[in-house]
Structures are given as structure tokens and as C-alpha cells.
GROMACS .gro file of C-alpha atoms in nm:
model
  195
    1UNK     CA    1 -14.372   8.976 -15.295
    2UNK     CA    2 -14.383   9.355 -15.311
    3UNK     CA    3 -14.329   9.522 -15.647
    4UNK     CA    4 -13.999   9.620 -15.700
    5UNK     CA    5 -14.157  10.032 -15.746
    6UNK     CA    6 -14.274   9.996 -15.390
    7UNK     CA    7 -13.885   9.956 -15.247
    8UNK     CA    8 -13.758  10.291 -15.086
    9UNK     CA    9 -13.450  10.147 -14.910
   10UNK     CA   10 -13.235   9.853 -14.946
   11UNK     CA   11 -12.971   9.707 -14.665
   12UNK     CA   12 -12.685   9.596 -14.885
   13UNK     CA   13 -12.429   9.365 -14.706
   14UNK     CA   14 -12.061   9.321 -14.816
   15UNK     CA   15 -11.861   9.063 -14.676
   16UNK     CA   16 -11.457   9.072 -14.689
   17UNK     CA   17 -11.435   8.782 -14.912
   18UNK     CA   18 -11.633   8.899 -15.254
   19UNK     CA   19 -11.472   9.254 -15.134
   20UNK     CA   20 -11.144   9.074 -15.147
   21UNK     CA   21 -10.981   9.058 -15.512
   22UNK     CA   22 -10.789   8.813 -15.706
   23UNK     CA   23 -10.461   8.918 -15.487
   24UNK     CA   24 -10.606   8.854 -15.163
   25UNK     CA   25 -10.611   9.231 -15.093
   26UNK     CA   26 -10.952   9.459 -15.056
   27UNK     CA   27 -11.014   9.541 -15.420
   28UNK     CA   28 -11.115   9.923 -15.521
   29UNK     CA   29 -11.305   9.812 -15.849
   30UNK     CA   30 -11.512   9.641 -15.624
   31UNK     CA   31 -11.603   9.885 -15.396
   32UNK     CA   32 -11.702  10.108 -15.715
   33UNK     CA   33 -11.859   9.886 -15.862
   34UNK     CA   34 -12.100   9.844 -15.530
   35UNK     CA   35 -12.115  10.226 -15.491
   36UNK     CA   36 -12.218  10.281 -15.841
   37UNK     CA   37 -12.495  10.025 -15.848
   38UNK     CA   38 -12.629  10.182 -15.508
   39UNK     CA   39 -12.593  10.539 -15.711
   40UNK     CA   40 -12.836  10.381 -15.986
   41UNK     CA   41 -13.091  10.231 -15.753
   42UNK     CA   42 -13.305  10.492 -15.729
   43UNK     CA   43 -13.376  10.407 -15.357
   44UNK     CA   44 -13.178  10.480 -15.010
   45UNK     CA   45 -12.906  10.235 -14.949
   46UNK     CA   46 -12.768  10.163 -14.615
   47UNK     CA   47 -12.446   9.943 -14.635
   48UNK     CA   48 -12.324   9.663 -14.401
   49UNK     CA   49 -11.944   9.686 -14.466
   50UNK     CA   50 -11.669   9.411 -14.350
   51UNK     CA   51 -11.326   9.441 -14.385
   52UNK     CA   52 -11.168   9.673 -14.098
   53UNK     CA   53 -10.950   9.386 -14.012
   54UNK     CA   54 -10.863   9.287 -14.347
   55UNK     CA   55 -10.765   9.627 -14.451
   56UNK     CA   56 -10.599   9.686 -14.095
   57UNK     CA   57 -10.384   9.374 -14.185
   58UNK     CA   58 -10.330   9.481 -14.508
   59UNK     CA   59 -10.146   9.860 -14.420
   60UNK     CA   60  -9.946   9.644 -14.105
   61UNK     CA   61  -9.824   9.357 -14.242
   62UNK     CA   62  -9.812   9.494 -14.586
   63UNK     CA   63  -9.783   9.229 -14.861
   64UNK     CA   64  -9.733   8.902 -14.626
   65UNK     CA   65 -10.086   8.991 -14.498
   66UNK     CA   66 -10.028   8.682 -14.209
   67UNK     CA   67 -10.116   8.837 -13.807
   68UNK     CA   68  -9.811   8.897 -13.654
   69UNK     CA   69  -9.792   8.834 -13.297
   70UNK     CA   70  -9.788   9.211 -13.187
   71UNK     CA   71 -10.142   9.230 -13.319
   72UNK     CA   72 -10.494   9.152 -13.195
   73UNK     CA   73 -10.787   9.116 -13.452
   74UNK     CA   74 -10.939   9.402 -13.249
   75UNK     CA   75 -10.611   9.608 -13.290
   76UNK     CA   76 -10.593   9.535 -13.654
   77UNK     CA   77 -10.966   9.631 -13.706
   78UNK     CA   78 -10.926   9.995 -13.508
   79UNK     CA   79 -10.616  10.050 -13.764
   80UNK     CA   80 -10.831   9.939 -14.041
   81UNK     CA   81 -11.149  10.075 -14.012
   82UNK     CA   82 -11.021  10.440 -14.126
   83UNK     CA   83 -10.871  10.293 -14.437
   84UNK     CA   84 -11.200  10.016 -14.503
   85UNK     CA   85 -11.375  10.398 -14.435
   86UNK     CA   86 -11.141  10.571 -14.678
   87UNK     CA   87 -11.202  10.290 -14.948
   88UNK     CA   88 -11.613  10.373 -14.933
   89UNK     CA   89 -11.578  10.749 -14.966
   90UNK     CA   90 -11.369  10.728 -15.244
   91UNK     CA   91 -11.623  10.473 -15.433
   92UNK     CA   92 -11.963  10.741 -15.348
   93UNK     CA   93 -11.739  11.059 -15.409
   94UNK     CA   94 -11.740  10.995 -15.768
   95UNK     CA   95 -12.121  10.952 -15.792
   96UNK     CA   96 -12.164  11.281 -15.597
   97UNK     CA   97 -12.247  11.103 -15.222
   98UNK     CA   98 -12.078  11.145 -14.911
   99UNK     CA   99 -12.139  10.847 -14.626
  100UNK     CA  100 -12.108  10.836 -14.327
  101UNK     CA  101 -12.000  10.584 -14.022
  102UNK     CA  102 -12.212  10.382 -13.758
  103UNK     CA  103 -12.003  10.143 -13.529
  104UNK     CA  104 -12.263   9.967 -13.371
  105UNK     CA  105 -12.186   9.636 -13.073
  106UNK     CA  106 -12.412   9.387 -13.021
  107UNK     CA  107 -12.540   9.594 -12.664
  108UNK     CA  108 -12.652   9.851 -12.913
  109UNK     CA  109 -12.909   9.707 -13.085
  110UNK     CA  110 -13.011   9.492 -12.766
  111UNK     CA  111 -13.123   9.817 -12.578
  112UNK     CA  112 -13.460   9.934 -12.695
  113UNK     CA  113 -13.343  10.308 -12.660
  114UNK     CA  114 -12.990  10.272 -12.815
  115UNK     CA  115 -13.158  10.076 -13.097
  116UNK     CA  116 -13.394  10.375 -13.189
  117UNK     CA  117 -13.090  10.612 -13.199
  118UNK     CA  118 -12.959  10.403 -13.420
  119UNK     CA  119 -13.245  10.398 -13.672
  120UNK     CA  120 -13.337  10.769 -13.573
  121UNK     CA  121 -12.945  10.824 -13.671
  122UNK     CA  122 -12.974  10.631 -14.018
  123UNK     CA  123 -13.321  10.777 -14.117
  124UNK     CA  124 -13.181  11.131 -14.083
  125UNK     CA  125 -12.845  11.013 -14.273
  126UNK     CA  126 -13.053  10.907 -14.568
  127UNK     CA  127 -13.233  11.211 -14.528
  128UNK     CA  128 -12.968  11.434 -14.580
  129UNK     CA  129 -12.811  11.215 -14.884
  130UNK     CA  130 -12.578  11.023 -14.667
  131UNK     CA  131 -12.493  10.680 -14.768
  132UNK     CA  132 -12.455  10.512 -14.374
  133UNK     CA  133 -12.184  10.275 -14.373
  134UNK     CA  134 -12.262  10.033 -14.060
  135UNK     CA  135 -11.967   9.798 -13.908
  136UNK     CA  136 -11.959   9.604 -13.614
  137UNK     CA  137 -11.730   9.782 -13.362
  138UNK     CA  138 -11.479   9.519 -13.326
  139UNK     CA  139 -11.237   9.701 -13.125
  140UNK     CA  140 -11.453   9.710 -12.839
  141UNK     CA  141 -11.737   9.408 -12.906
  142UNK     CA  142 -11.708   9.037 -12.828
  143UNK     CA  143 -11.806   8.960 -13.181
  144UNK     CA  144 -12.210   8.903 -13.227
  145UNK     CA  145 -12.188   8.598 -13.014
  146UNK     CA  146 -12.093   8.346 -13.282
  147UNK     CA  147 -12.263   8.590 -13.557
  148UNK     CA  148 -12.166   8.795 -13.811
  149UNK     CA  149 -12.275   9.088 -14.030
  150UNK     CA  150 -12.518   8.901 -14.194
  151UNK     CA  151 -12.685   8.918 -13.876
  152UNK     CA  152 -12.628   9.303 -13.846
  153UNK     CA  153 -12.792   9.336 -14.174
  154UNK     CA  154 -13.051   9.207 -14.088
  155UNK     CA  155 -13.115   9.357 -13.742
  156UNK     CA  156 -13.087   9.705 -13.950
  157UNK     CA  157 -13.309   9.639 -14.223
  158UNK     CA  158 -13.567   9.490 -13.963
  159UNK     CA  159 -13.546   9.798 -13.688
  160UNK     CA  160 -13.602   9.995 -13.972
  161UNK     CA  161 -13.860   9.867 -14.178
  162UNK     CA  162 -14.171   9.956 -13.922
  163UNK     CA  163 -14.472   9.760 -14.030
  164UNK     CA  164 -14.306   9.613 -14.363
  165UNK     CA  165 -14.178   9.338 -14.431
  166UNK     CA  166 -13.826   9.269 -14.531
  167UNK     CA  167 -13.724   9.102 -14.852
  168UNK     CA  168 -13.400   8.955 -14.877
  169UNK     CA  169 -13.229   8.879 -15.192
  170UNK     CA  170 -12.913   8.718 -15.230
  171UNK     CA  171 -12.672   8.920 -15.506
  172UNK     CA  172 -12.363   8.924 -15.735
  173UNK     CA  173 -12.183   9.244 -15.638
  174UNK     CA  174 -12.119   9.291 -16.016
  175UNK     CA  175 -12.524   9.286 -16.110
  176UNK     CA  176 -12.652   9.482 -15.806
  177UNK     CA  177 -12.990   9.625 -15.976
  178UNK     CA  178 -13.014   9.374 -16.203
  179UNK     CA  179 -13.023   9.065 -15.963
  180UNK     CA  180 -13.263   9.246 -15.706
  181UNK     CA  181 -13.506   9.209 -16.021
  182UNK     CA  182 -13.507   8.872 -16.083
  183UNK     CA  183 -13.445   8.743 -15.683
  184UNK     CA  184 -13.107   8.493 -15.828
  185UNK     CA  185 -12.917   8.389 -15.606
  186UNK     CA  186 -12.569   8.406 -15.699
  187UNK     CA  187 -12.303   8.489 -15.469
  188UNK     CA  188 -12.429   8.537 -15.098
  189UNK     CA  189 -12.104   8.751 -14.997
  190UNK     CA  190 -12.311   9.036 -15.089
  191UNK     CA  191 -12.689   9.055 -15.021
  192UNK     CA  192 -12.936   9.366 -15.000
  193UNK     CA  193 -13.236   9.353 -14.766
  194UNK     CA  194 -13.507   9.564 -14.937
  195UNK     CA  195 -13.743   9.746 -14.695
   0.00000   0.00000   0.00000
């Protein structure tokens, strides 16, 4: 296991459900709390975001939250993914950080080429002081064929890692720096992938 001084980027995955508070609606502490501890890191953090459908369900249906029958999960995603966006710049403006998006499909990171772009386009991101906030584009993708974003995760952290190797830890979204210490595994909603 690498020392933790050798880590210059982490992959940090949030899932809809820890993203999700105690009233079954996306929860704004929570994304602070998650942009904060990335702030602190002291390394580059790319982040593997859910939640475009939740929050697309959330501004439709309002406080029922239940699909209506007008609505695709695809349709509900394209609504939500400006306000799931809107939710992220909000949590890294007040640490000084702007992000920015990456819809990415399963054909993306297939394609040798398209894959590159994609790591070419996060490398200069970082570069620049841009926290990348990477979704799958559910509007137009069949899903990851059975997967999810755990998968995407860790397709980014390993097309961008070169000759490293990646080091997953599983973390409480609430203990961010803390838990990539010590390697607990606590909640597995919310991982980092340290490369």
C-alpha cells in the first residue's frame, strides 16, 4: 500500500442513497459536507455523482416524489441533472472551486480515442482548479449494461492512473479524510479511488 503523501488524485463516488437525507430528498448538508472534505484533501478530486433522476423527480413530482406516468427515468434525469449540477456548485463555491460537467455513456469509455478525451478533458480540468463532476448520461445511454457508477468510478480512476495502481477505499461521507487514513470501511455509498 502506497503512503498516503504519495496520493495526488482521488475518484470519489457518491451514490443517491447516502446523498439522500432523512426526508427522502437529495440533502445539501451532504453535498457540503463532501465538497468540503475534497477542499481539505490536499489532492485533485474527481467526483462520480448520482442523483440526476432523483433530483429530476424531486422538482416534477414535488413532495410525492413517486414517477408519474408522463415521465421516463431518462426524462426525469435530463430535468435533473441541471439541478443535481446546481447542488455541486453551490457545495465547491463556498470553498473557492468551480466544477465542471462530464456526461460520459458506456460507448465513451469503450472507444480507445473517446476514452483519452475523456482523461485528456479531466487532467486539464484539474489543471485549471476544476473539480470534474462525472455522471452517466442517462438521457441518452442504455444504463452500463446491468452496472452502475461504481463501475464508472472505477473506469475513471483506472484510465487515469497510467502505470499506478489504484487503491480503493470504502468511506463515510461524513469522515472523508479521515477514513482514507485508516482504509475502514463504513458506508460503501460513497467510496474514493486514490490514484
Amino acid at each position: 500500500m502506497r503512503p498516503a503523501r504519495e496520493i495526488n488524485r482521488m475518484v470519489v463516488k457518491c451514490g443517491t442513497g447516502v446523498m439522500t437525507g432523512r426526508f427522502g430528498k437529495l440533502d445539501r448538508v451532504m453535498f457540503g459536507d463532501i465538497a468540503r472534505q475534497c477542499a481539505e484533501a490536499r489532492v485533485s478530486c474527481v467526483i462520480v455523482s448520482s442523483g440526476a433522476v432523483k433530483s429530476g423527480k424531486e422538482v416534477i413530482d414535488g413532495d410525492n416524489g413517486k414517477i408519474g406516468g408522463h415521465l421516463t427515468h431518462k426524462e426525469y434525469a435530463g430535468v435533473g441533472a441541471r439541478y443535481l449540477l446546481q447542488r455541486w456548485g453551490d457545495a465547491f463555491m463556498h470553498h473557492g472551486r468551480e466544477i465542471a460537467q462530464i456526461w460520459i455513456t458506456p460507448m465513451n469509455l469503450m472507444d480507445e480515442g473517446e476514452r483519452d478525451r475523456i482523461g485528456q478533458a479531466i487532467h486539464r480540468y484539474l489543471w485549471h482548479g476544476f473539480i470534474p463532476i462525472i455522471n452517466e448520461n442517462d438521457v441518452v445511454s442504455e444504463s452500463w449494461l446491468g452496472m452502475d457508477n461504481d463501475l464508472l468510478a472505477a473506469t475513471i480512476a483506472i484510465a487515469n492512473c497510467s502505470n499506478r495502481s489504484p487503491r480503493i477505499t470504502t468511506i463515510f461521507g461524513l469522515s472523508l479524510c479521515k477514513e482514507l487514513a485508516n482504509s475502514r470501511a463504513v458506508k460503501p455509498a460513497v467510496f474514493a479511488i486514490a490514484i
